[in-house]
Short mmCIF file of C-alpha atoms in Angstrom, two decimals:
data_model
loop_
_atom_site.label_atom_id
_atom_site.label_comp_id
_atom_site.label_asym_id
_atom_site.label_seq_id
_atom_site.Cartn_x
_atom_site.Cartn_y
_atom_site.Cartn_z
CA UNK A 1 50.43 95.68 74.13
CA UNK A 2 48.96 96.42 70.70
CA UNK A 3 48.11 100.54 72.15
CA UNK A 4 51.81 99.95 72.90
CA UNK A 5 52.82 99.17 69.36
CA UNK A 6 50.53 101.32 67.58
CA UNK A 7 52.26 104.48 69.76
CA UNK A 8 55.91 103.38 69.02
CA UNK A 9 55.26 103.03 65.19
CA UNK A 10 53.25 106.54 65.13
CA UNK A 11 56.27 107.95 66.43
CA UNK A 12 58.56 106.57 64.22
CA UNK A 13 56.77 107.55 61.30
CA UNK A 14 56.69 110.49 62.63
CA UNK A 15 59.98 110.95 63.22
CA UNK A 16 61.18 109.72 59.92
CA UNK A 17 58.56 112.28 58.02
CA UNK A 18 60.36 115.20 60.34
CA UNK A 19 63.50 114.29 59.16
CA UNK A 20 63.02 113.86 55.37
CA UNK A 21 64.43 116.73 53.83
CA UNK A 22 61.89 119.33 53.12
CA UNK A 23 62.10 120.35 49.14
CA UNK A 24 63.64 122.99 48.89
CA UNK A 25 62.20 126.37 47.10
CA UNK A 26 63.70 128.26 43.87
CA UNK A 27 65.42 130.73 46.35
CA UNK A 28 66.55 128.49 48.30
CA UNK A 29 68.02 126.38 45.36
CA UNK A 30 69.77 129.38 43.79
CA UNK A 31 71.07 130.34 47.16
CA UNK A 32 73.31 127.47 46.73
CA UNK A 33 74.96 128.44 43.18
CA UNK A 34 75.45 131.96 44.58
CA UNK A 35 79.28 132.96 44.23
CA UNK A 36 79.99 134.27 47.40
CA UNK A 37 79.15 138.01 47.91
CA UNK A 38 75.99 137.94 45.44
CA UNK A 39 72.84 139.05 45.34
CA UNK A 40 69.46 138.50 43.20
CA UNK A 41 68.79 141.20 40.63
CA UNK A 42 65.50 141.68 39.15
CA UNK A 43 65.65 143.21 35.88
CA UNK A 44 63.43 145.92 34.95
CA UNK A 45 61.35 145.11 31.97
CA UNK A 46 59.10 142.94 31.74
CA UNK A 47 56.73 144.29 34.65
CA UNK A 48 55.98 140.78 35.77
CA UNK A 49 59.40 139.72 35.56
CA UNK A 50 61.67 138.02 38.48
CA UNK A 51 64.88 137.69 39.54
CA UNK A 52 64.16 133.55 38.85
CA UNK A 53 62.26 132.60 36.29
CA UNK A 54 60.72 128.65 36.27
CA UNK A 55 60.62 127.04 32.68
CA UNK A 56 60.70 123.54 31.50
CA UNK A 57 62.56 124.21 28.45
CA UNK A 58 62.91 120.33 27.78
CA UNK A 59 59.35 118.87 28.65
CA UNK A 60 60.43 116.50 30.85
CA UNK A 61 57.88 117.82 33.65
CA UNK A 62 60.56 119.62 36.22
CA UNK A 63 61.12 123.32 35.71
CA UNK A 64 64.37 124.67 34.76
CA UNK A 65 65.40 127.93 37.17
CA UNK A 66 66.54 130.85 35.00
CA UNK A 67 68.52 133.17 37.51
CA UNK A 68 69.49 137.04 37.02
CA UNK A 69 72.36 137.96 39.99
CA UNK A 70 75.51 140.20 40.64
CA UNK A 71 78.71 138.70 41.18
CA UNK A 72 80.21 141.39 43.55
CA UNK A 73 84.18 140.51 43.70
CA UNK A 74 85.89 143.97 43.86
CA UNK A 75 83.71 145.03 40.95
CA UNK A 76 80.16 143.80 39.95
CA UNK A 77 79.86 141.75 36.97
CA UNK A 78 76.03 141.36 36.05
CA UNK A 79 75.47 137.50 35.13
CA UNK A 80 72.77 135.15 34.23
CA UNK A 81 72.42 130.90 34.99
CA UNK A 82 70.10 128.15 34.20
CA UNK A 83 69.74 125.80 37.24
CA UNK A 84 68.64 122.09 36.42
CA UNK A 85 67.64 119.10 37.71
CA UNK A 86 69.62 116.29 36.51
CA UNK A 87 69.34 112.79 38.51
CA UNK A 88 67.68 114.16 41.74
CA UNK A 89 70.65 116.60 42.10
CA UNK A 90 70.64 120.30 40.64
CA UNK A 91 73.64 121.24 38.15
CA UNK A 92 74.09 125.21 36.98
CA UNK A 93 74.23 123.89 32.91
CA UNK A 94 74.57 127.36 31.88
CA UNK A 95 75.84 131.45 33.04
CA UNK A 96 76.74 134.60 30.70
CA UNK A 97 77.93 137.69 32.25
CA UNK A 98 77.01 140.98 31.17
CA UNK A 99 79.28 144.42 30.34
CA UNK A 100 76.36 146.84 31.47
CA UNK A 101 75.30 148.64 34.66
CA UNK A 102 71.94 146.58 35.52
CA UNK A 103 69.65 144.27 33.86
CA UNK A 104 67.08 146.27 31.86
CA UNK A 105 64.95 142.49 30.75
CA UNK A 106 64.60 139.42 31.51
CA UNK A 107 61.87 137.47 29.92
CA UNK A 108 60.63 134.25 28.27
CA UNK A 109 58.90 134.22 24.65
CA UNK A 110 58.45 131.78 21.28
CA UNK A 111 60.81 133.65 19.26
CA UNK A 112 60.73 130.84 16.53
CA UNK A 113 57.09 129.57 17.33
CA UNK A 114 58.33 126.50 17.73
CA UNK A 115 56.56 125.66 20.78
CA UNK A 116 59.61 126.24 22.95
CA UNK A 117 59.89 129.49 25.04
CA UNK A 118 63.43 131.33 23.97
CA UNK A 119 65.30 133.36 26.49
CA UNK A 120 65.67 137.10 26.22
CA UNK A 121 68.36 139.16 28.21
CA UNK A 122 68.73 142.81 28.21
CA UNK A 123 72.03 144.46 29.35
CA UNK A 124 71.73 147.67 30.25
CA UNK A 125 75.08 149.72 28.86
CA UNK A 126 74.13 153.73 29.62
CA UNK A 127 71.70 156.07 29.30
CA UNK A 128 73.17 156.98 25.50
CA UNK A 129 74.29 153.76 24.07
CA UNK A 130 70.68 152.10 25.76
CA UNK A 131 70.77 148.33 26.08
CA UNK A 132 72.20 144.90 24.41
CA UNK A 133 69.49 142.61 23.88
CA UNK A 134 70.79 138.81 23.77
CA UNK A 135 68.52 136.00 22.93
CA UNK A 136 69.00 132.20 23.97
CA UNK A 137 67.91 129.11 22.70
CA UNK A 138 67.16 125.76 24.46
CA UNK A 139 69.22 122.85 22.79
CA UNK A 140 71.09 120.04 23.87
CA UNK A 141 70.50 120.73 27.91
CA UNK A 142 71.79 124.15 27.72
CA UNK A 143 70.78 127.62 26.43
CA UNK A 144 72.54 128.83 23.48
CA UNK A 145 72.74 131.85 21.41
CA UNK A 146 70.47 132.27 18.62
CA UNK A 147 72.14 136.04 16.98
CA UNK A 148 73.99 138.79 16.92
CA UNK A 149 73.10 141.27 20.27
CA UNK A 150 70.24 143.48 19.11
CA UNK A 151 70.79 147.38 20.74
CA UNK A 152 67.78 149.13 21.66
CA UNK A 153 66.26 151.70 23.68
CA UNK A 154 62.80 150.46 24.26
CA UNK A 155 61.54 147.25 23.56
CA UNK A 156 58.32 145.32 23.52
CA UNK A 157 57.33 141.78 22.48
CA UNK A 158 54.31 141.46 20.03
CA UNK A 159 52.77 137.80 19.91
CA UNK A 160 50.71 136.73 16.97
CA UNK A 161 50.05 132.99 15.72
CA UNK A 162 52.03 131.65 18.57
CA UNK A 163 55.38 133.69 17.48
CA UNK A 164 56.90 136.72 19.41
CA UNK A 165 58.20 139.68 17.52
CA UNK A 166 60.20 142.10 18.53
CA UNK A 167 59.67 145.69 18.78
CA UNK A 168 62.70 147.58 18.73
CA UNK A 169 62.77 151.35 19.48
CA UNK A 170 66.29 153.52 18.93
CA UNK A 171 66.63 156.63 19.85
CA UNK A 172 68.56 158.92 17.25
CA UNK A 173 67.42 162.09 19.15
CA UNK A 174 66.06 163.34 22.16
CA UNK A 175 63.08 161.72 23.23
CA UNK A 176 62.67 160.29 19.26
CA UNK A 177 62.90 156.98 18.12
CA UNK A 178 63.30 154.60 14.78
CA UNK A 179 61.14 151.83 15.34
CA UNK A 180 61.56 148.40 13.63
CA UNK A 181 59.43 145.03 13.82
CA UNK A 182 61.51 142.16 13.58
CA UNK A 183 60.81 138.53 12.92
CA UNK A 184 62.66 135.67 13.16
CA UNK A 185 63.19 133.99 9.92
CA UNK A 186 64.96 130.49 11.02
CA UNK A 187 68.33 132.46 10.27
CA UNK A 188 68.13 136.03 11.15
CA UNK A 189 66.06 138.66 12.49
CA UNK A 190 64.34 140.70 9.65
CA UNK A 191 61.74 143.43 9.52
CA UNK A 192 58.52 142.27 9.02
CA UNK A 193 55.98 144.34 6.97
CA UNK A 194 52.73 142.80 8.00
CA UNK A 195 53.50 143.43 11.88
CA UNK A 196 54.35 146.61 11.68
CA UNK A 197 51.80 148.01 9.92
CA UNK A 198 49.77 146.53 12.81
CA UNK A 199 51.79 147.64 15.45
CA UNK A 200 51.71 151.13 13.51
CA UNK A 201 48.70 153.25 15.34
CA UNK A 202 51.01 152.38 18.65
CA UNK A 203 53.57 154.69 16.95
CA UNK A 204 51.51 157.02 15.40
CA UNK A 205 49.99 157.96 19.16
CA UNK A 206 53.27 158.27 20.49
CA UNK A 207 54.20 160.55 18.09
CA UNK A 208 51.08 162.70 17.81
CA UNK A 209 51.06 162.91 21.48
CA UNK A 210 54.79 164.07 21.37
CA UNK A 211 53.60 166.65 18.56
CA UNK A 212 51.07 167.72 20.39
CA UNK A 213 53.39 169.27 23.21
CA UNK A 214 56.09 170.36 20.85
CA UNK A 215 56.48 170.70 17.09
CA UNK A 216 59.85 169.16 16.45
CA UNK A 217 61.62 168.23 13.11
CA UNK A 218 62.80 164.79 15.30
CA UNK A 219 58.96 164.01 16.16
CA UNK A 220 58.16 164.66 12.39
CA UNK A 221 61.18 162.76 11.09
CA UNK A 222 60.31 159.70 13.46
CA UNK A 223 56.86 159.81 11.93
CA UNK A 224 57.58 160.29 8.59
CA UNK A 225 60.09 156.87 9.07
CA UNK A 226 57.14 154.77 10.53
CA UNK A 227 54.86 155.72 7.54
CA UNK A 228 57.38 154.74 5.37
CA UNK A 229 57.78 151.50 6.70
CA UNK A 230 54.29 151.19 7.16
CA UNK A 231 53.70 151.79 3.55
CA UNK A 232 51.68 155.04 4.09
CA UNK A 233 53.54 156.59 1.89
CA UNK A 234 51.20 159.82 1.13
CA UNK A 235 51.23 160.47 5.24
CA UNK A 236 55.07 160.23 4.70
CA UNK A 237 55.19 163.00 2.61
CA UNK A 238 53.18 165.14 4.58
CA UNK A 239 55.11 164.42 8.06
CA UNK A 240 58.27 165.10 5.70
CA UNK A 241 57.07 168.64 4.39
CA UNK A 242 55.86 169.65 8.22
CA UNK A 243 59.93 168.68 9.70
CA UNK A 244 61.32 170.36 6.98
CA UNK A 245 59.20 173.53 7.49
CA UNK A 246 61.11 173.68 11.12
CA UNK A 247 64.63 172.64 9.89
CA UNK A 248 64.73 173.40 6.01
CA UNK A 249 68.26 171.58 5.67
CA UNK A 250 68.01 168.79 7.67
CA UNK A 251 69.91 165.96 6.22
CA UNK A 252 67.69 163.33 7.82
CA UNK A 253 64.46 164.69 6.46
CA UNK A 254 66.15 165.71 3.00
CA UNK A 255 67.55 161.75 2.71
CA UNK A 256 64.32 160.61 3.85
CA UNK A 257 62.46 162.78 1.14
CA UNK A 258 64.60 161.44 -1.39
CA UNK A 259 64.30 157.87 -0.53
CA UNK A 260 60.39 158.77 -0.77
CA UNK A 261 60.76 160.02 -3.99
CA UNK A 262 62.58 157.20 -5.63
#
């Protein structure tokens, strides 16, 4: 009787553990907020990146699911959500759509260095105009945004004292870009000094390597802007003289000069 027993109640158990729901996985989750005729889209920059990101923005021990997709309803329309858990059940508390072609980043980084990871979405518009950077902030359940879009070419994060900066390369010309360091300052994004002359020798390879293969004003120009900005203002000059030797009347290297000067 009691071998009897003990077989009947491992079966129940058994059967009750088989039909618990299994939990589900991020996929699987997002799979579920999917408009219909979507897919995931995995955005190019970072390298690590994914098409969901897991982040407990709020520190209340369950990740929130950042997810990068394309809405494809005649035409595609590039969007973004934040999937949470709220009360055992998952609620999309967020989306933004996109105007580009693809996603060129989508990342997670302590803009503020507040402790809180920000939210960072790259649109990519065309090979020309480059890309619309968009950052979001966690407040109040929902991700909202912190500034103006940012347009860039290239970008990379630089993290000192628990803060990310932002690296922000435009291309004017060719293969040539402006390159800025920007900071958060609590109300706006601003260049900061100190970074950038750290980031600097990054630029200063580029360039020379860029040189190197072909002695063009643009190279010298894009130089000459990063020493300026660097405070190496002595190299400036120099990079100045060696574009204008190329292109005598070039208004960007004669403005530049000037602002040198003064």
């Amino acid at each position: 009787m009691i071998r009897l027993i003990i077989i009947l109640l491992t079966a129940f158990i058994c059967s009750t553990v088989h039909a618990a729901e299994k939990p589900k996985d991020p996929a699987g989750i997002a799979e579920e907020f999917l408009p219909a005729n979507s897919e995931l889209v995995k955005a190019e920059e970072p390298a690590d990146t994914k098409a969901i990101l897991r982040y407990d923005f709020d520190k209340d021990g369950q990740d929130e699911l950042v997810v990068t997709f394309n809405e494809k309803n005649g035409t595609d329309q590039l969007k973004a959500m934040v999937l949470k858990m709220e009360s055992g059940q998952w609620k999309k508390v967020w989306e933004a759509a996109g105007e580009g072609f693809d996603i060129h980043y989508s990342g997670l980084t302590d803009i503020d260095g507040d402790g809180v990871k920000e939210y960072l979405l790259g649109w990519m518009i065309g090979a020309s105009a480059g890309n619309e950077l968009e950052i979001f902030q966690w407040q109040n359940s929902t991700l909202h945004k912190l500034n103006d879009s940012i347009p860039y070419h290239k970008l990379e994060t630089i993290t000192q004292r628990k803060q990310t900066y932002l690296s922000v390369w435009q291309q004017f010309c060719c293969d040539a870009y402006t390159v800025e360091v920007l900071e958060w300052d609590g109300n706006k994004f601003a260049q900061d000094d100190k970074i950038y002359s750290m980031y600097y020798p990054k630029i200063k390879a580029f360039y020379e390597e860029k040189i190197a293969k072909m002695n063009a004003w643009y190279y010298w120009y894009a130089l000459a802007d990063a020493q300026v900005k660097a405070n190496l203002l002595q190299e400036a000059g120099l990079s100045i003289e060696k574009g204008l030797e190329m292109d005598p009347g070039n208004r960007r290297l004669l403005e530049l000069k000037e602002k040198l000067e003064k």
